[in-house]
Amino acid sequence: MSGEEEENAAELKIGDEFLKAKCLMNCEVSLILDHKYEQLQQSSDDPMNQVSQVFEKSLQYVKRFSRYKNPDAARQVREILARYQLAEFELCVLGNLCPETVEEAIAMVPSIKVDIFFFSFV
Amino acid sequence: MFFHIVLERNMQLHPRYFGRNLRDNLVAKLMKDVEGTCSGRHGFVVAVTGIENVGKGLIRDGTGFVTFPVKYQCVVFRPFKGEILEAVVTMMGFFAEAGPVQIFVSNHLIPDDMEFQSGDMPNYTTSDGSVKIQKDSEVRLKIIGTRVDATEIFCIGTIKDDFLGVINDPVAI
């Protein structure tokens, strides 16, 4: 079993490129892929043929696992989460999984417990 | 996890495509070449969302082909070790799918109180029957390893930790 040796999302070790990148919640991806699919429908008779299996599987997946069906709700969630000093990756995991308790949140995004620990002393 | 990133690629274009529609041809070729592919570094390229920049074309020595450096924005799916995400069970073993990526959860990484029941609808069930994992169940799992080969990324996952396992119906806001 190989892979990048030091990679570990639990410690937010996901590489500089992805730490700085824009992370997307499933509902946001759903909007983007829907839009793209519509564009394809307008410009061709058979959009299903034009998209890759990766696209189809991703579209099905984000539709099934979108927590917020309403784009405004998605935007609000991002705005609220953005007020805390979270990395993009942490924000999206929380937005996707919607943990109900603090314990669950820390289990889902172990890298945030560092901040909680720090702030509890301030 | 899905990301929106900028990638760069050198596109080679045959002279037959030069002319008014050069840029459109370039973009179409880019999408055909790149969408649906997978690399260890960036994961699966799900969709190209826009072109950021097309550089000056360079004519290759000896052929009429021209190479254009293209910067484009795209949505990628890149699974990370240690990441927790939701997936759909596709087959007993069990195998699950999260978007384009396949994840395998072995018996060792399923809680001890869940037993495999074979039959028409093979599944994993707890001893009191309260929790069942079968084909099409939605589960929350943690990726504990990834393997990259030429065309895809394959993951190993676990549901043995706290807050992992079968998901109850998500509430749609």
Coordinates of C-alpha atoms in Angstrom, one line a residue:
Chain A
M1 CA 0.0 0.0 0.0
S2 CA 1.8 3.1 -1.2
G3 CA 0.8 6.7 -1.5
E4 CA 2.3 10.0 -0.3
E5 CA 3.9 9.0 2.9
E6 CA 3.3 12.1 5.0
E7 CA -0.2 12.7 3.8
N8 CA -2.8 12.8 6.5
A9 CA -6.0 14.7 6.3
A10 CA -6.6 14.3 10.1
E11 CA -3.6 16.5 10.7
L12 CA -4.4 18.7 7.7
K13 CA -1.3 17.4 5.9
I14 CA -2.7 17.5 2.4
G15 CA 0.0 19.4 0.6
D16 CA 0.4 23.1 0.0
E17 CA -1.3 23.0 -3.3
F18 CA -4.6 21.6 -1.8
L19 CA -4.3 23.6 1.4
K20 CA -4.4 26.8 -0.6
A21 CA -6.9 25.6 -3.1
K22 CA -10.6 26.3 -3.1
C23 CA -12.4 23.4 -1.5
L24 CA -16.0 22.6 -2.6
M25 CA -18.8 21.1 -0.5
N26 CA -20.9 18.5 -2.3
C27 CA -23.8 20.9 -2.8
E28 CA -21.5 23.4 -4.5
V29 CA -20.1 20.7 -6.8
S30 CA -23.7 19.8 -7.6
L31 CA -24.4 23.3 -8.8
I32 CA -21.3 23.4 -11.0
L33 CA -21.9 20.0 -12.6
D34 CA -25.6 20.8 -13.2
H35 CA -24.6 24.0 -14.9
K36 CA -22.1 22.2 -17.1
Y37 CA -24.6 19.5 -18.0
E38 CA -27.1 22.1 -19.0
Q39 CA -24.5 23.8 -21.3
L40 CA -23.9 20.4 -22.9
Q41 CA -27.6 19.8 -23.4
Q42 CA -27.9 23.2 -25.2
S43 CA -25.0 22.5 -27.6
S44 CA -25.6 18.9 -28.5
D45 CA -28.4 16.4 -28.9
D46 CA -26.8 13.7 -26.8
P47 CA -25.2 15.1 -23.7
M48 CA -25.0 11.7 -22.0
N49 CA -22.5 10.6 -24.5
Q50 CA -20.3 13.5 -24.0
V51 CA -19.6 13.2 -20.3
S52 CA -17.1 10.8 -18.8
Q53 CA -18.0 8.1 -16.3
V54 CA -16.1 10.1 -13.7
F55 CA -18.5 13.1 -14.4
E56 CA -21.6 10.9 -14.1
K57 CA -20.5 9.1 -11.0
S58 CA -19.5 12.4 -9.4
L59 CA -22.8 14.0 -10.3
Q60 CA -24.8 11.1 -8.9
Y61 CA -22.7 11.2 -5.7
V62 CA -23.0 14.9 -5.0
K63 CA -26.8 14.8 -5.7
R64 CA -27.2 12.0 -3.2
F65 CA -25.0 13.5 -0.5
S66 CA -25.8 17.2 -0.7
R67 CA -27.0 18.3 2.6
Y68 CA -28.5 21.6 1.3
K69 CA -30.7 21.4 -1.7
N70 CA -31.0 25.2 -1.8
P71 CA -28.0 27.2 -3.1
D72 CA -28.8 30.0 -0.7
A73 CA -28.6 27.6 2.2
A74 CA -25.2 26.4 1.0
R75 CA -23.9 30.0 0.7
Q76 CA -25.1 30.8 4.3
V77 CA -23.5 27.7 5.7
R78 CA -20.2 28.7 4.1
E79 CA -20.5 32.2 5.4
I80 CA -21.2 31.1 8.9
L81 CA -18.4 28.5 8.9
A82 CA -16.0 31.0 7.4
R83 CA -16.2 33.2 10.6
Y84 CA -14.1 30.6 12.5
Q85 CA -10.5 30.2 11.7
L86 CA -10.9 27.0 9.7
A87 CA -8.9 25.8 6.7
E88 CA -11.0 25.4 3.5
F89 CA -10.7 21.6 3.8
E90 CA -12.0 21.6 7.4
L91 CA -14.8 23.9 6.5
C92 CA -16.0 21.6 3.7
V93 CA -15.7 18.4 5.7
L94 CA -17.9 20.0 8.4
G95 CA -20.3 21.3 5.8
N96 CA -20.6 17.9 4.2
L97 CA -20.9 15.7 7.3
C98 CA -22.9 18.1 9.6
P99 CA -21.7 16.7 12.9
E100 CA -24.3 17.1 15.7
T101 CA -22.0 17.4 18.7
V102 CA -18.6 18.8 19.5
E103 CA -17.2 15.2 20.0
E104 CA -18.5 14.2 16.6
A105 CA -17.0 17.4 15.0
I106 CA -13.6 16.7 16.5
A107 CA -13.8 13.1 15.4
M108 CA -14.6 14.2 11.8
V109 CA -12.0 16.9 11.7
P110 CA -9.3 16.1 14.2
S111 CA -7.2 19.0 13.1
I112 CA -9.6 21.5 14.6
K113 CA -9.1 20.3 18.2
V114 CA -5.8 22.1 18.2
D115 CA -7.6 25.4 17.9
I116 CA -10.2 24.5 20.5
F117 CA -7.4 23.5 22.9
F118 CA -5.6 26.7 22.3
F119 CA -8.6 29.0 22.6
S120 CA -9.7 27.4 25.9
F121 CA -6.7 28.9 27.5
V122 CA -7.2 32.4 26.1
Chain B
M1 CA -12.9 15.9 -1.3
F2 CA -13.7 18.1 -4.3
F3 CA -11.5 21.0 -5.1
H4 CA -11.6 23.8 -7.7
I5 CA -8.1 24.2 -9.0
V6 CA -6.1 25.6 -11.9
L7 CA -4.1 23.1 -13.9
E8 CA -1.8 23.6 -16.8
R9 CA -1.3 21.5 -19.9
N10 CA 0.6 21.7 -23.2
M11 CA -1.9 21.1 -26.0
Q12 CA -0.7 20.0 -29.4
L13 CA -2.9 21.1 -32.3
H14 CA -2.8 19.9 -35.9
P15 CA -2.7 22.6 -38.5
R16 CA -6.1 21.5 -39.8
Y17 CA -7.7 23.1 -36.8
F18 CA -6.1 26.6 -37.3
G19 CA -8.4 29.3 -38.4
R20 CA -11.3 31.1 -36.9
N21 CA -12.2 28.2 -34.6
L22 CA -8.7 27.6 -33.2
R23 CA -9.6 28.5 -29.6
D24 CA -12.8 26.5 -29.7
N25 CA -11.0 23.5 -31.1
L26 CA -8.3 23.8 -28.5
V27 CA -10.9 23.9 -25.7
A28 CA -12.8 21.0 -27.1
K29 CA -9.6 18.9 -27.4
L30 CA -8.6 19.9 -23.9
M31 CA -11.9 18.7 -22.4
K32 CA -11.7 15.4 -24.4
D33 CA -8.2 14.8 -23.3
V34 CA -8.5 15.7 -19.7
E35 CA -12.0 15.1 -18.3
G36 CA -12.3 11.7 -16.7
T37 CA -8.6 11.2 -16.3
C38 CA -6.9 10.6 -13.0
S39 CA -3.5 11.4 -11.6
G40 CA -1.9 10.6 -8.2
R41 CA -1.2 14.2 -7.6
H42 CA -4.5 15.9 -8.5
G43 CA -7.0 13.0 -8.3
F44 CA -9.8 12.6 -10.8
V45 CA -10.6 15.5 -13.1
V46 CA -14.3 15.7 -13.0
A47 CA -15.1 18.7 -15.2
V48 CA -13.3 21.6 -16.8
T49 CA -15.1 24.8 -15.8
G50 CA -13.1 27.5 -17.6
I51 CA -10.0 28.5 -19.5
E52 CA -7.8 30.9 -17.6
N53 CA -5.2 31.5 -20.2
V54 CA -3.9 30.3 -23.5
G55 CA -0.3 31.1 -24.1
K56 CA 1.5 31.7 -27.4
G57 CA 1.7 28.8 -29.7
L58 CA 5.1 27.3 -30.5
I59 CA 5.6 25.5 -33.8
R60 CA 7.3 22.2 -33.3
D61 CA 10.5 21.5 -35.2
G62 CA 10.0 19.2 -38.1
T63 CA 6.2 18.9 -37.9
G64 CA 3.5 21.5 -38.4
F65 CA 2.0 20.9 -35.0
V66 CA 1.8 23.8 -32.6
T67 CA 2.0 23.5 -28.9
F68 CA -0.1 25.8 -26.8
P69 CA 0.3 26.1 -23.0
V70 CA -3.2 26.2 -21.6
K71 CA -4.2 27.1 -18.0
Y72 CA -7.6 25.9 -17.1
Q73 CA -9.9 25.7 -14.1
C74 CA -11.4 22.4 -13.2
V75 CA -13.2 20.4 -10.5
V76 CA -11.2 17.5 -9.2
F77 CA -11.9 14.8 -6.7
R78 CA -8.9 13.9 -4.6
P79 CA -9.2 11.4 -1.7
F80 CA -6.8 11.8 1.2
K81 CA -5.6 9.4 3.8
G82 CA -7.3 10.3 7.0
E83 CA -10.2 11.9 5.3
I84 CA -13.7 11.0 6.5
L85 CA -16.4 10.9 3.9
E86 CA -19.8 9.3 3.0
A87 CA -20.0 6.6 0.4
V88 CA -22.5 4.1 -1.1
V89 CA -22.0 0.4 -0.6
T90 CA -21.8 -1.4 -4.0
M91 CA -20.8 -5.0 -3.1
M92 CA -20.2 -7.1 -0.1
G93 CA -16.6 -7.4 1.0
F94 CA -17.5 -4.6 1.4
F95 CA -16.8 -2.2 -1.5
A96 CA -18.2 1.4 -1.5
E97 CA -18.1 4.2 -4.0
A98 CA -17.6 7.9 -3.3
G99 CA -18.0 9.7 -6.6
P100 CA -15.4 8.3 -9.0
V101 CA -13.4 6.5 -6.3
Q102 CA -13.7 3.0 -5.1
I103 CA -13.1 2.2 -1.4
F104 CA -12.6 -1.2 0.1
V105 CA -13.5 -1.9 3.8
S106 CA -12.1 -5.2 4.9
N107 CA -13.6 -7.4 7.6
H108 CA -10.8 -6.4 10.0
L109 CA -12.0 -2.8 9.8
I110 CA -15.6 -3.5 10.5
P111 CA -16.7 -3.4 14.1
D112 CA -16.4 -6.8 15.8
D113 CA -20.1 -7.0 16.7
M114 CA -21.1 -7.0 13.0
E115 CA -21.3 -10.3 11.3
F116 CA -21.5 -11.2 7.7
Q117 CA -24.7 -12.9 6.6
S118 CA -24.6 -14.5 3.2
G119 CA -27.7 -15.2 1.1
D120 CA -29.9 -13.5 -1.4
M121 CA -29.1 -10.1 0.0
P122 CA -25.7 -10.6 1.7
N123 CA -25.1 -8.0 4.4
Y124 CA -23.3 -7.2 7.6
T125 CA -25.6 -7.1 10.7
T126 CA -25.0 -6.4 14.4
S127 CA -25.9 -9.2 16.8
D128 CA -29.1 -7.6 17.8
G129 CA -30.1 -6.9 14.2
S130 CA -30.4 -3.1 14.8
V131 CA -27.8 -2.1 12.2
K132 CA -27.4 -3.5 8.8
I133 CA -25.0 -2.8 5.9
Q134 CA -26.0 -4.0 2.5
K135 CA -25.8 -3.0 -1.2
D136 CA -26.9 0.6 -1.6
S137 CA -26.5 1.4 2.1
E138 CA -25.0 4.8 2.8
V139 CA -22.0 4.7 5.1
R140 CA -19.6 7.2 6.6
L141 CA -16.0 5.9 6.5
K142 CA -12.5 7.0 7.0
I143 CA -9.8 6.5 4.3
I144 CA -6.8 4.9 5.8
G145 CA -4.8 4.4 2.7
T146 CA -4.7 5.2 -1.0
R147 CA -3.1 3.4 -3.9
V148 CA -2.5 5.1 -7.2
D149 CA -2.0 3.3 -10.5
A150 CA -2.0 4.5 -14.1
T151 CA -5.6 5.4 -14.4
E152 CA -7.2 5.5 -11.0
I153 CA -6.9 5.9 -7.3
F154 CA -8.2 3.1 -5.1
C155 CA -8.7 3.5 -1.3
I156 CA -8.9 1.4 1.8
G157 CA -11.3 2.5 4.5
T158 CA -12.5 1.7 8.0
I159 CA -15.7 2.1 9.8
K160 CA -14.3 1.0 13.1
D161 CA -13.8 4.4 14.7
D162 CA -16.3 6.5 16.6
F163 CA -19.1 8.2 14.6
L164 CA -18.4 5.9 11.5
G165 CA -20.8 3.4 10.0
V166 CA -24.3 3.4 8.5
I167 CA -25.8 6.9 8.1
N168 CA -29.4 7.7 9.0
D169 CA -31.3 9.7 6.5
P170 CA -29.7 13.1 6.0
V171 CA -32.0 16.0 6.5
A172 CA -32.3 18.2 3.4
I173 CA -32.4 21.9 4.3

